[in-house]
Structure formats: C-alpha cells, structure tokens
Amino acid sequence: MDIIRVKGGHRLHGSVQVAGAKNSALKLMAATLLAPGATTLTNVPNISDVHVMGKVLKYMGASIDVIDEHTLLIDTSAVSMWEAPYELVAQMRASTAVMGPLLGRFGKAKIAMPGGCNLGARKIDMHILGLEALGVHFDTDHGYIYADAAEGLVGTDVSLEFASVGATENLIMAAVRAQGCTTIDNAAREPEIVDLACMLNKMGAKIEGAGTPVIKIEGVAELHPVEHQVVGDRIEAGTFVVAGALMAGAEGIEVTGFNPLHLDMVIKRFASMGIECERIAGGIHVRPVEHIKPIDIQTLPFPGFPTDMQPQAMLVSALADGNSIITENIFENRFMFASELVRMGADIHIEGHHAMIHGVRSLSGAQVVSPDLRGGAALVLAGLCAEGTTEVSAIHHIARGYERFVEKLVALGAQVAYVTVPDPNFD
Ligand code: UD1
C-alpha cells in the first residue's frame, strides 16, 4: 500500500511546469472518434485518468501509439464498436464523454450508467435531455444506457438548465455531425471547452462562440484527423500557486505551462487573501504570504471560482487570521476534505453547502486519507506547512489528475516521498 509521506516546514524555491489539462485531454481523446484516421495529441498529461480513456478507446477498436511521454497518436479508423463498458466507466466517470462522439460518428452508443461517485450523485440528465432534442432515443437496460439516432442527428436549439461542462461537451461533439444548426444556450465556458472547440474546428467542424454562454454549431458531413496541443492545466497550476503562497522561500516560486487568464478569478480572490501573484512568460510568479486574510468564496462555473480549487482555498483559509466562509455550489459531498484537515488541527464547521473556517496559527502532521483528487493534493500541501510528519493514504486519487506530483514538489525543495507501508488489514 503506497502512501505519500510529507515532512513539514521545508521552504520551496525554483520553478515548476504544469502538464496539459486532464479535463481537456480526456475530451480531446474522446473527440478523436469523430475523425477516422490518426490524430496526434501533444502535451497530454501522463496520469491514470488518461490511461483509462486510452483503454476505453482501445476497447472500441482504436490504436494508440505513445510517441513520447506526452504525445499520443490515436488512430480511430478501425473503431467498430460503440460501447463504453462498466469496468471502465466505473473507474472514470468522464468515460461518458464518448457518448457524443459515438453518436456523431455511428448514430449509436452504449454506455454503462456512471452511477454516483465520491463527489455526490453527478447526474447526466442534461446530457440526455440535450441529445434527445437532437433526435437521439434513449433506453436503459441492465445498467447500460442505449442511445440511438436511427433517423440521424438534427440540429436544434438546446437550453441547459445549468452550465454543465460534460453536457456542453457531449452536445458539441454530437452536434458537429448533425444536419443543420444547433445552438447551445447557457453553455459552460471553461477553457477546456474552448480547447475542444478549437480542435474540432481544425478537424473541419463549424463551431462559434465557445467560451461564451451561446455556442452555435453548424453540422458538417465529415471531420478529419489533426495535430493538437492540449491546453495547460489551470487547476494543477492553482495547486502549485497555493504550495508557493504557503511555503515558498523569500524569492517565491514560478509556476509555468498554463495561461494565467484561465486562473483569473483564483488569482483575484487569492490577492484579497494577501497572496501576491505576478504574471511572467507562460505563467505566474507567486510570493510567500506573510499574513493571510480571511475570505468569503463561493464556487461557480467558469469564470467563477472553480470547485476544483475549493479544497486548496480551504487550506489557505484554515491558516488565515480570522473567519472565512466557503460555499460549494457545484458538487454535493465536496467537503470531505474538511474533516481530514480538522484531523490536522484546522477549525472547520460544515453546514449544508457552507464551510465556516476559523483560522488557526498552525497545522500539525497527521495520518489522513485522500478523499478525492483535489482534496488529496490539498492534504499533501497541508503536510508541507504542518508541524511534523503527515501521511496521506488513498493516493490513487491524486494519480488520477496530477502527473509526478511528488517528484515536482521534491524538485521545488519539499521533503515528500512515496512510501510503501504494510496494509493493516492483511498483516
Ligand atoms: C467537469 C470536470 C470537473 C469539474 C466540473 C465543474 C471533467 C472530467 N471534470 O465535471 O473536474 O469539477 O466539470 O467544473 O471535465 N449535473 C446534473 N446533470 C447533468 C450534468 C451535471 O445534475 O446532466 C450536475 C452535476 O451533478 C454537478 C454539476 O451539475 O453537481 C456540475 O457538473 P458538470 O459541470 O457537468 O461537471 P462534470 O462535467 O461532471
């Protein structure tokens, strides 16, 4: 059983480069299904979620050549199956991103129902309602969703009840092959959606308005393979910004490989906590914060404060001089991180989707369990600034979305290591 062991109190220095965005790479990989032939993706993060998406595509008949650690050549010419099996969807809910492309290419998809996950129920009703409007008929049987557009996809106007990232992406990937025009109103505006639209347009799609609440898509008869670079990971960047703010030496650290505009709201809110970020070429320079001011943050769809930065922000507020409030509007069950941080000495009370955080002077190292991807990373950061040693278990969550997280922290001067410990259940 591997854990991450962190010795607190070591100052960070130097520079760290973030990988390509997980949330973009997964959808771009799914989108290669729309363009029979070999698409090259560069700047692909080497993380376990990408490996799962690779298995989903191979299961359907695609071949994937790993050109180098971050470059994949994905050939979808031989794809002859339109099924995402339970074994893989259960490992990664984002496998449902193949539904839109499969409908776009074959007019059919069979997808295991994702069920709940550790961030709550995470329904896909908006994906289904939107695709139904495009002419897809849905059935469910034995835990699978059967989607069929026997009479072809027909462009239409879809208004999303909530700016869902996944629903927007699935709709775009189906609508690019529909007959006529589709308009998605109240579309999600995340940079990863802009990245997806950008690659699809290179493939020959006609998408306008990605990055705004209204996306217009004119269906085309075919798409062709291209080469595309995955956008830098703004959430990984934000995670290292927090590491720097809490533990950098006097010179601060540099975080590069991403577009700081994608982290604009985070940088603004962090500035109001006293964290100084300065733009540099390809990233930002963050200085250590001396006096953390409390904050009132609520998570919202982009360009609001991202839910994927909520645990990291909670860690900073746990060390603030005063009382903070964090409101989680996107996911239920996203405060599990808080109870682990309390084990390290934080003072946090949860009421519904609000967390009331009373800042403490310091945290103390403890054994904690990674509750999910971002919460796990935030616990490692908590260990960096805690007194003594912190041991984070269930680190497979972190490997889902952070490439070489421990190695990058070590390169910055942190005392962090993977350690294999006996599993107490099997001794
Ligand atoms: C994506 C990201 C995730 C991020 C989230 C919000 C990926 C792989 N994951 O997740 O990291 O935290 O966006 O920025 O890109 N909902 C419904 N019905 C639906 C669809 C969504 O009720 O049909 C609800 C979900 O349960 C959730 C909320 O809407 O509570 C947001 O979901 P959504 O924006 O779709 O997030 P994901 O695409 O799942």
Short mmCIF file of C-alpha atoms and ligand atoms in Angstrom, two decimals:
data_model
loop_
_atom_site.label_atom_id
_atom_site.label_comp_id
_atom_site.label_asym_id
_atom_site.label_seq_id
_atom_site.Cartn_x
_atom_site.Cartn_y
_atom_site.Cartn_z
CA MET A 1 0.00 0.00 0.00
CA ASP A 2 1.58 3.29 -1.10
CA ILE A 3 1.19 6.48 0.87
CA ILE A 4 2.71 9.93 0.49
CA ARG A 5 4.81 10.96 3.49
CA VAL A 6 5.46 14.68 3.95
CA LYS A 7 7.85 16.33 6.39
CA GLY A 8 6.55 19.82 7.05
CA GLY A 9 8.44 23.08 7.27
CA HIS A 10 10.76 22.94 4.24
CA ARG A 11 10.77 26.06 2.08
CA LEU A 12 10.15 25.81 -1.66
CA HIS A 13 12.13 27.54 -4.40
CA GLY A 14 12.59 27.43 -8.15
CA SER A 15 10.13 26.73 -10.92
CA VAL A 16 7.55 24.11 -11.74
CA GLN A 17 5.92 23.41 -15.10
CA VAL A 18 2.36 22.11 -15.15
CA ALA A 19 1.16 19.38 -17.52
CA GLY A 20 -1.64 19.52 -20.06
CA ALA A 21 -5.12 19.79 -18.59
CA LYS A 22 -6.71 16.48 -17.56
CA ASN A 23 -10.19 17.83 -18.22
CA SER A 24 -9.23 18.83 -21.74
CA ALA A 25 -7.12 15.81 -22.69
CA LEU A 26 -9.89 13.34 -21.81
CA LYS A 27 -12.43 15.08 -24.06
CA LEU A 28 -9.94 15.60 -26.89
CA MET A 29 -9.17 11.87 -26.78
CA ALA A 30 -12.90 11.11 -26.98
CA ALA A 31 -13.26 13.57 -29.86
CA THR A 32 -10.72 11.65 -31.98
CA LEU A 33 -13.56 9.16 -32.53
CA LEU A 34 -15.20 11.77 -34.76
CA ALA A 35 -12.30 11.88 -37.21
CA PRO A 36 -11.44 8.42 -38.61
CA GLY A 37 -7.66 8.30 -39.06
CA ALA A 38 -4.68 9.20 -36.87
CA THR A 39 -4.91 12.30 -34.67
CA THR A 40 -1.83 13.44 -32.77
CA LEU A 41 -2.31 14.96 -29.34
CA THR A 42 0.65 16.70 -27.71
CA ASN A 43 1.08 17.92 -24.12
CA VAL A 44 -1.09 15.02 -22.90
CA PRO A 45 -0.66 14.55 -19.14
CA ASN A 46 0.71 11.16 -18.07
CA ILE A 47 -1.99 10.47 -15.45
CA SER A 48 -4.17 7.48 -14.67
CA ASP A 49 -7.41 9.05 -15.99
CA VAL A 50 -5.76 9.43 -19.41
CA HIS A 51 -4.74 5.76 -19.26
CA VAL A 52 -8.38 4.80 -18.58
CA MET A 53 -9.62 6.87 -21.52
CA GLY A 54 -6.98 5.14 -23.64
CA LYS A 55 -8.43 1.78 -22.59
CA VAL A 56 -11.95 2.94 -23.49
CA LEU A 57 -10.83 3.92 -26.99
CA LYS A 58 -8.84 0.69 -27.47
CA TYR A 59 -11.82 -1.36 -26.30
CA MET A 60 -13.77 0.14 -29.20
CA GLY A 61 -11.04 -0.73 -31.70
CA ALA A 62 -8.78 2.36 -31.74
CA SER A 63 -5.00 2.00 -31.69
CA ILE A 64 -2.84 4.30 -29.60
CA ASP A 65 0.88 4.82 -30.18
CA VAL A 66 2.75 6.54 -27.39
CA ILE A 67 5.19 8.68 -29.41
CA ASP A 68 6.76 10.12 -26.28
CA GLU A 69 5.56 10.57 -22.71
CA HIS A 70 3.23 13.43 -23.67
CA THR A 71 2.40 12.68 -27.30
CA LEU A 72 -0.25 10.21 -28.37
CA LEU A 73 -1.07 9.12 -31.90
CA ILE A 74 -4.65 7.90 -31.75
CA ASP A 75 -5.95 6.07 -34.81
CA THR A 76 -9.71 5.62 -34.76
CA SER A 77 -10.09 4.27 -38.34
CA ALA A 78 -10.77 0.72 -37.16
CA VAL A 79 -13.27 1.61 -34.43
CA SER A 80 -16.17 -0.75 -34.97
CA MET A 81 -17.86 -0.78 -31.58
CA TRP A 82 -19.81 1.92 -29.83
CA GLU A 83 -19.72 0.69 -26.27
CA ALA A 84 -18.08 2.04 -23.08
CA PRO A 85 -18.13 -0.94 -20.69
CA TYR A 86 -18.97 -0.82 -17.00
CA GLU A 87 -15.47 -1.88 -15.88
CA LEU A 88 -14.01 1.30 -17.39
CA VAL A 89 -16.86 3.78 -16.74
CA ALA A 90 -16.81 2.66 -13.09
CA GLN A 91 -13.13 3.61 -12.94
CA MET A 92 -13.66 7.00 -14.53
CA ARG A 93 -16.95 8.78 -14.89
CA ALA A 94 -15.56 11.03 -17.63
CA SER A 95 -15.68 7.97 -19.94
CA THR A 96 -19.24 9.16 -20.64
CA ALA A 97 -17.60 11.82 -22.86
CA VAL A 98 -17.52 9.23 -25.65
CA MET A 99 -21.32 9.32 -25.93
CA GLY A 100 -21.46 12.48 -28.09
CA PRO A 101 -18.67 11.43 -30.46
CA LEU A 102 -20.09 7.91 -30.89
CA LEU A 103 -23.49 9.36 -31.74
CA GLY A 104 -21.81 11.81 -34.11
CA ARG A 105 -19.93 9.06 -35.94
CA PHE A 106 -22.17 5.99 -35.72
CA GLY A 107 -25.54 7.34 -34.59
CA LYS A 108 -25.36 4.85 -31.70
CA ALA A 109 -23.77 4.49 -28.27
CA LYS A 110 -23.99 2.00 -25.43
CA ILE A 111 -22.60 3.48 -22.22
CA ALA A 112 -22.55 1.97 -18.75
CA MET A 113 -24.51 4.19 -16.38
CA PRO A 114 -21.93 6.08 -14.35
CA GLY A 115 -23.78 5.95 -11.02
CA GLY A 116 -22.61 8.08 -8.10
CA CYS A 117 -19.06 8.97 -7.21
CA ASN A 118 -17.29 10.47 -4.25
CA LEU A 119 -18.37 13.98 -5.25
CA GLY A 120 -22.06 13.07 -4.99
CA ALA A 121 -24.68 11.75 -7.38
CA ARG A 122 -23.37 13.57 -10.51
CA LYS A 123 -26.35 13.00 -12.78
CA ILE A 124 -26.22 13.09 -16.59
CA ASP A 125 -29.85 14.10 -17.17
CA MET A 126 -28.85 17.27 -19.01
CA HIS A 127 -26.66 15.30 -21.42
CA ILE A 128 -29.65 13.09 -22.17
CA LEU A 129 -32.23 15.89 -22.50
CA GLY A 130 -29.95 17.80 -24.86
CA LEU A 131 -29.19 14.78 -27.03
CA GLU A 132 -32.89 13.84 -27.13
CA ALA A 133 -33.55 17.29 -28.58
CA LEU A 134 -31.05 16.42 -31.34
CA GLY A 135 -33.09 13.32 -32.18
CA VAL A 136 -31.48 10.64 -30.01
CA HIS A 137 -33.70 7.98 -28.49
CA PHE A 138 -32.61 6.61 -25.10
CA ASP A 139 -33.28 3.29 -23.37
CA THR A 140 -31.79 1.87 -20.21
CA ASP A 141 -31.33 -1.80 -19.51
CA HIS A 142 -29.19 -3.81 -17.07
CA GLY A 143 -27.20 -0.74 -16.02
CA TYR A 144 -26.49 0.46 -19.55
CA ILE A 145 -27.74 3.47 -21.49
CA TYR A 146 -28.57 2.71 -25.12
CA ALA A 147 -28.55 5.81 -27.31
CA ASP A 148 -29.81 5.63 -30.87
CA ALA A 149 -30.21 8.27 -33.53
CA ALA A 150 -31.64 5.95 -36.17
CA GLU A 151 -33.06 8.83 -38.21
CA GLY A 152 -29.90 10.91 -37.90
CA LEU A 153 -28.99 13.82 -35.67
CA VAL A 154 -30.84 17.02 -36.44
CA GLY A 155 -29.61 20.42 -35.27
CA THR A 156 -31.84 22.32 -32.86
CA ASP A 157 -31.82 24.85 -30.01
CA VAL A 158 -30.87 23.45 -26.61
CA SER A 159 -31.05 25.47 -23.42
CA LEU A 160 -29.14 23.97 -20.49
CA GLU A 161 -30.67 24.37 -17.04
CA PHE A 162 -27.16 24.64 -15.58
CA ALA A 163 -23.89 25.36 -17.41
CA SER A 164 -22.71 21.75 -17.19
CA VAL A 165 -19.22 21.12 -18.56
CA GLY A 166 -19.88 17.49 -19.50
CA ALA A 167 -23.29 18.16 -21.08
CA THR A 168 -21.92 21.06 -23.14
CA GLU A 169 -19.08 18.86 -24.41
CA ASN A 170 -21.24 15.86 -25.28
CA LEU A 171 -23.69 18.13 -27.11
CA ILE A 172 -20.96 19.85 -29.09
CA MET A 173 -19.44 16.50 -30.10
CA ALA A 174 -22.78 15.17 -31.33
CA ALA A 175 -23.93 18.42 -32.96
CA VAL A 176 -20.82 18.77 -35.13
CA ARG A 177 -22.19 15.89 -37.22
CA ALA A 178 -25.90 16.81 -37.06
CA GLN A 179 -27.87 18.06 -40.03
CA GLY A 180 -28.31 21.82 -39.77
CA CYS A 181 -27.54 24.22 -36.92
CA THR A 182 -27.52 23.64 -33.17
CA THR A 183 -27.47 26.43 -30.60
CA ILE A 184 -26.49 25.63 -27.01
CA ASP A 185 -27.76 28.29 -24.65
CA ASN A 186 -26.30 28.61 -21.12
CA ALA A 187 -23.30 26.60 -22.31
CA ALA A 188 -20.36 26.05 -19.97
CA ARG A 189 -17.48 28.46 -20.69
CA GLU A 190 -14.48 26.58 -19.25
CA PRO A 191 -11.15 26.94 -21.12
CA GLU A 192 -11.23 23.19 -21.74
CA ILE A 193 -14.42 23.68 -23.80
CA VAL A 194 -12.66 26.32 -25.86
CA ASP A 195 -9.79 23.84 -26.38
CA LEU A 196 -12.22 21.15 -27.54
CA ALA A 197 -13.97 23.51 -29.97
CA CYS A 198 -10.61 24.67 -31.27
CA MET A 199 -9.52 21.10 -32.09
CA LEU A 200 -12.89 20.22 -33.63
CA ASN A 201 -12.75 23.34 -35.82
CA LYS A 202 -9.28 22.31 -37.03
CA MET A 203 -10.89 18.93 -37.86
CA GLY A 204 -13.39 20.75 -40.08
CA ALA A 205 -16.23 21.48 -37.65
CA LYS A 206 -18.03 24.84 -37.65
CA ILE A 207 -18.36 25.92 -34.04
CA GLU A 208 -18.72 29.55 -32.97
CA GLY A 209 -18.99 31.09 -29.53
CA ALA A 210 -17.05 28.55 -27.43
CA GLY A 211 -16.06 30.36 -24.24
CA THR A 212 -19.34 32.34 -24.26
CA PRO A 213 -22.76 31.21 -22.95
CA VAL A 214 -24.11 30.73 -26.50
CA ILE A 215 -22.41 28.20 -28.78
CA LYS A 216 -23.55 27.78 -32.39
CA ILE A 217 -22.65 24.64 -34.31
CA GLU A 218 -23.28 24.04 -37.99
CA GLY A 219 -23.16 20.32 -38.66
CA VAL A 220 -20.70 19.00 -41.27
CA ALA A 221 -20.57 15.73 -43.22
CA GLU A 222 -17.14 14.62 -42.03
CA LEU A 223 -14.22 15.52 -39.81
CA HIS A 224 -10.56 14.78 -40.48
CA PRO A 225 -7.65 13.94 -38.14
CA VAL A 226 -5.33 16.73 -36.99
CA GLU A 227 -2.50 17.51 -34.59
CA HIS A 228 -3.45 19.42 -31.47
CA GLN A 229 -1.74 20.58 -28.28
CA VAL A 230 -3.66 20.14 -25.01
CA VAL A 231 -4.13 23.41 -23.11
CA GLY A 232 -2.12 23.77 -19.86
CA ASP A 233 -3.76 22.63 -16.62
CA ARG A 234 -5.06 25.68 -14.75
CA ILE A 235 -6.04 23.58 -11.72
CA GLU A 236 -2.63 21.96 -11.37
CA ALA A 237 -1.21 25.49 -11.70
CA GLY A 238 -3.53 26.80 -8.97
CA THR A 239 -2.49 23.92 -6.72
CA PHE A 240 1.19 24.88 -7.05
CA VAL A 241 0.30 28.55 -6.50
CA VAL A 242 -1.10 27.52 -3.11
CA ALA A 243 2.06 25.50 -2.37
CA GLY A 244 4.14 28.58 -3.18
CA ALA A 245 1.97 31.00 -1.23
CA LEU A 246 2.16 28.83 1.89
CA MET A 247 5.71 27.51 1.72
CA ALA A 248 7.94 29.38 -0.77
CA GLY A 249 11.15 30.95 0.44
CA ALA A 250 11.57 34.73 0.19
CA GLU A 251 12.07 34.66 -3.62
CA GLY A 252 8.82 32.83 -4.25
CA ILE A 253 8.35 30.18 -6.94
CA GLU A 254 7.42 30.23 -10.62
CA VAL A 255 4.52 28.18 -11.99
CA THR A 256 4.57 27.86 -15.79
CA GLY A 257 2.96 25.92 -18.64
CA PHE A 258 -0.51 27.48 -18.48
CA ASN A 259 -2.40 30.65 -19.37
CA PRO A 260 -2.81 32.85 -16.25
CA LEU A 261 -6.05 34.26 -17.73
CA HIS A 262 -7.55 30.81 -17.10
CA LEU A 263 -6.86 31.32 -13.39
CA ASP A 264 -8.00 34.92 -13.27
CA MET A 265 -10.71 34.59 -10.61
CA VAL A 266 -8.48 32.42 -8.41
CA ILE A 267 -5.64 34.96 -8.63
CA LYS A 268 -8.06 37.81 -7.79
CA ARG A 269 -9.54 36.04 -4.79
CA PHE A 270 -6.12 34.94 -3.60
CA ALA A 271 -4.94 38.56 -3.91
CA SER A 272 -7.68 39.57 -1.47
CA MET A 273 -6.22 36.98 0.95
CA GLY A 274 -2.82 38.66 0.63
CA ILE A 275 -1.29 36.26 -1.90
CA GLU A 276 0.82 38.12 -4.47
CA CYS A 277 0.94 36.65 -7.98
CA GLU A 278 2.80 38.35 -10.79
CA ARG A 279 2.43 37.40 -14.45
CA ILE A 280 5.56 36.10 -16.14
CA ALA A 281 6.05 34.49 -19.57
CA GLY A 282 3.83 31.40 -19.70
CA GLY A 283 2.73 31.50 -16.10
CA ILE A 284 2.97 33.33 -12.80
CA HIS A 285 5.40 34.05 -10.01
CA VAL A 286 3.95 33.65 -6.53
CA ARG A 287 5.44 35.07 -3.33
CA PRO A 288 5.07 33.61 0.16
CA VAL A 289 2.15 35.15 2.01
CA GLU A 290 3.01 36.63 5.39
CA HIS A 291 -0.39 37.41 6.75
CA ILE A 292 -3.40 35.53 5.34
CA LYS A 293 -6.65 37.48 5.33
CA PRO A 294 -9.92 35.58 5.69
CA ILE A 295 -12.24 35.22 2.71
CA ASP A 296 -15.81 34.55 1.59
CA ILE A 297 -15.70 32.42 -1.57
CA GLN A 298 -18.36 30.56 -3.50
CA THR A 299 -17.65 28.06 -6.24
CA LEU A 300 -19.29 28.74 -9.60
CA PRO A 301 -18.95 27.68 -13.23
CA PHE A 302 -16.17 29.45 -15.15
CA PRO A 303 -15.31 32.34 -14.98
CA GLY A 304 -16.31 31.95 -11.32
CA PHE A 305 -14.12 30.39 -8.64
CA PRO A 306 -13.58 26.73 -9.70
CA THR A 307 -14.84 23.94 -7.49
CA ASP A 308 -11.62 22.10 -8.37
CA MET A 309 -9.70 24.77 -6.38
CA GLN A 310 -12.05 24.69 -3.38
CA PRO A 311 -10.04 22.33 -1.11
CA GLN A 312 -6.80 24.21 -1.83
CA ALA A 313 -8.54 27.50 -0.98
CA MET A 314 -9.92 25.93 2.19
CA LEU A 315 -6.39 25.01 3.24
CA VAL A 316 -5.25 28.63 2.83
CA SER A 317 -8.26 29.95 4.75
CA ALA A 318 -7.62 27.43 7.55
CA LEU A 319 -4.43 29.38 8.27
CA ALA A 320 -5.98 32.86 7.89
CA ASP A 321 -6.18 35.46 10.58
CA GLY A 322 -9.95 35.40 11.10
CA ASN A 323 -13.10 33.63 9.95
CA SER A 324 -13.72 32.57 6.35
CA ILE A 325 -16.74 31.12 4.57
CA ILE A 326 -16.58 28.81 1.57
CA THR A 327 -19.79 27.93 -0.24
CA GLU A 328 -19.75 24.91 -2.57
CA ASN A 329 -22.35 25.34 -5.31
CA ILE A 330 -21.27 22.72 -7.85
CA PHE A 331 -20.95 19.35 -6.11
CA GLU A 332 -22.55 17.74 -3.10
CA ASN A 333 -20.10 15.81 -0.87
CA ARG A 334 -17.18 18.06 -1.71
CA PHE A 335 -16.35 18.92 1.89
CA MET A 336 -14.93 15.51 2.82
CA PHE A 337 -11.50 17.12 2.69
CA ALA A 338 -12.52 19.37 5.61
CA SER A 339 -12.80 16.54 8.11
CA GLU A 340 -9.32 15.32 7.20
CA LEU A 341 -7.94 18.84 7.62
CA VAL A 342 -9.61 19.02 11.03
CA ARG A 343 -7.52 15.97 11.99
CA MET A 344 -4.51 18.20 11.29
CA GLY A 345 -5.75 20.90 13.65
CA ALA A 346 -7.97 23.05 11.39
CA ASP A 347 -11.13 24.55 12.86
CA ILE A 348 -13.91 24.00 10.31
CA HIS A 349 -17.67 23.63 10.69
CA ILE A 350 -19.86 22.46 7.84
CA GLU A 351 -23.49 23.48 7.46
CA GLY A 352 -25.07 22.18 4.26
CA HIS A 353 -23.03 23.56 1.41
CA HIS A 354 -21.28 26.19 3.56
CA ALA A 355 -17.98 25.71 5.40
CA MET A 356 -17.17 28.08 8.23
CA ILE A 357 -13.44 28.19 8.78
CA HIS A 358 -11.88 29.75 11.85
CA GLY A 359 -8.22 30.35 11.05
CA VAL A 360 -5.62 28.66 13.28
CA ARG A 361 -1.93 29.55 13.73
CA SER A 362 -0.57 26.21 12.53
CA LEU A 363 -1.44 22.68 11.46
CA SER A 364 0.05 19.52 12.90
CA GLY A 365 1.09 16.50 10.84
CA ALA A 366 -1.26 13.52 11.00
CA GLN A 367 -2.34 10.40 9.12
CA VAL A 368 -5.07 11.40 6.70
CA VAL A 369 -6.98 9.82 3.84
CA SER A 370 -7.21 11.41 0.43
CA PRO A 371 -10.98 11.81 -0.13
CA ASP A 372 -10.80 12.64 -3.83
CA LEU A 373 -8.44 14.05 -6.44
CA ARG A 374 -8.22 17.72 -5.41
CA GLY A 375 -8.73 17.05 -1.71
CA GLY A 376 -5.83 14.57 -1.81
CA ALA A 377 -3.50 17.12 -3.39
CA ALA A 378 -4.56 19.74 -0.83
CA LEU A 379 -3.75 17.31 2.02
CA VAL A 380 -0.21 16.91 0.67
CA LEU A 381 0.09 20.72 0.62
CA ALA A 382 -1.26 20.83 4.17
CA GLY A 383 1.54 18.43 5.11
CA LEU A 384 4.12 20.79 3.61
CA CYS A 385 3.21 23.53 6.07
CA ALA A 386 2.23 21.37 9.07
CA GLU A 387 4.48 20.72 12.04
CA GLY A 388 5.95 17.20 11.93
CA THR A 389 5.09 14.40 9.52
CA THR A 390 1.89 13.88 7.54
CA GLU A 391 0.98 10.62 5.86
CA VAL A 392 -1.62 10.74 3.09
CA SER A 393 -3.20 7.44 2.06
CA ALA A 394 -5.59 6.55 -0.83
CA ILE A 395 -3.19 8.39 -3.13
CA HIS A 396 -4.57 6.73 -6.27
CA HIS A 397 -6.98 9.67 -6.27
CA ILE A 398 -4.06 12.08 -6.72
CA ALA A 399 -2.53 9.99 -9.53
CA ARG A 400 -5.79 10.39 -11.47
CA GLY A 401 -5.03 14.01 -12.22
CA TYR A 402 -1.54 15.10 -11.12
CA GLU A 403 1.45 13.95 -13.13
CA ARG A 404 4.54 13.33 -10.96
CA PHE A 405 3.06 15.37 -8.11
CA VAL A 406 5.58 14.16 -5.54
CA GLU A 407 8.53 14.48 -7.92
CA LYS A 408 7.56 18.08 -8.79
CA LEU A 409 7.31 19.02 -5.12
CA VAL A 410 10.68 17.38 -4.39
CA ALA A 411 12.24 19.39 -7.24
CA LEU A 412 10.92 22.53 -5.52
CA GLY A 413 12.69 21.51 -2.30
CA ALA A 414 9.85 19.78 -0.41
CA GLN A 415 10.51 16.74 1.77
CA VAL A 416 7.92 14.41 0.24
CA ALA A 417 8.17 10.75 -0.76
CA TYR A 418 6.11 7.76 -1.79
CA VAL A 419 6.40 5.13 0.92
CA THR A 420 5.14 1.56 0.80
CA VAL A 421 3.58 0.59 4.10
CA PRO A 422 2.03 -2.74 5.08
CA ASP A 423 -1.74 -2.86 4.73
CA PRO A 424 -3.01 -3.32 8.33
CA ASN A 425 -5.89 -5.44 7.05
CA PHE A 426 -3.54 -8.12 5.71
CA ASP A 427 -0.86 -8.33 8.39
C1 UD1 B 1 -16.22 18.67 -15.01
C2 UD1 B 1 -14.81 18.38 -14.58
C3 UD1 B 1 -14.65 18.52 -13.07
C4 UD1 B 1 -15.15 19.86 -12.62
C5 UD1 B 1 -16.57 20.12 -13.13
C6 UD1 B 1 -17.08 21.51 -12.79
C7 UD1 B 1 -14.06 16.76 -16.20
C8 UD1 B 1 -13.61 15.38 -16.47
N1 UD1 B 1 -14.46 17.03 -14.97
O1 UD1 B 1 -17.06 17.65 -14.41
O2 UD1 B 1 -13.26 18.38 -12.75
O3 UD1 B 1 -15.13 19.91 -11.22
O4 UD1 B 1 -16.61 19.97 -14.56
O5 UD1 B 1 -16.20 22.47 -13.24
O6 UD1 B 1 -14.02 17.62 -17.07
N2 UD1 B 1 -25.22 17.87 -13.37
C9 UD1 B 1 -26.53 17.40 -13.41
N3 UD1 B 1 -26.98 16.84 -14.56
C10 UD1 B 1 -26.19 16.73 -15.68
C11 UD1 B 1 -24.87 17.21 -15.64
C12 UD1 B 1 -24.40 17.77 -14.46
O7 UD1 B 1 -27.26 17.49 -12.42
O8 UD1 B 1 -26.66 16.22 -16.70
C13 UD1 B 1 -24.71 18.43 -12.12
C14 UD1 B 1 -23.61 17.55 -11.53
O9 UD1 B 1 -24.18 16.55 -10.70
C15 UD1 B 1 -22.81 18.54 -10.75
C16 UD1 B 1 -22.94 19.83 -11.57
O10 UD1 B 1 -24.07 19.66 -12.40
O11 UD1 B 1 -23.36 18.73 -9.48
C17 UD1 B 1 -21.73 20.17 -12.42
O12 UD1 B 1 -21.49 19.14 -13.31
P1 UD1 B 1 -20.65 19.34 -14.66
O13 UD1 B 1 -20.39 20.79 -14.92
O14 UD1 B 1 -21.33 18.57 -15.73
O15 UD1 B 1 -19.27 18.68 -14.28
P2 UD1 B 1 -18.56 17.44 -14.95
O16 UD1 B 1 -18.57 17.59 -16.43
O17 UD1 B 1 -19.06 16.19 -14.33
#
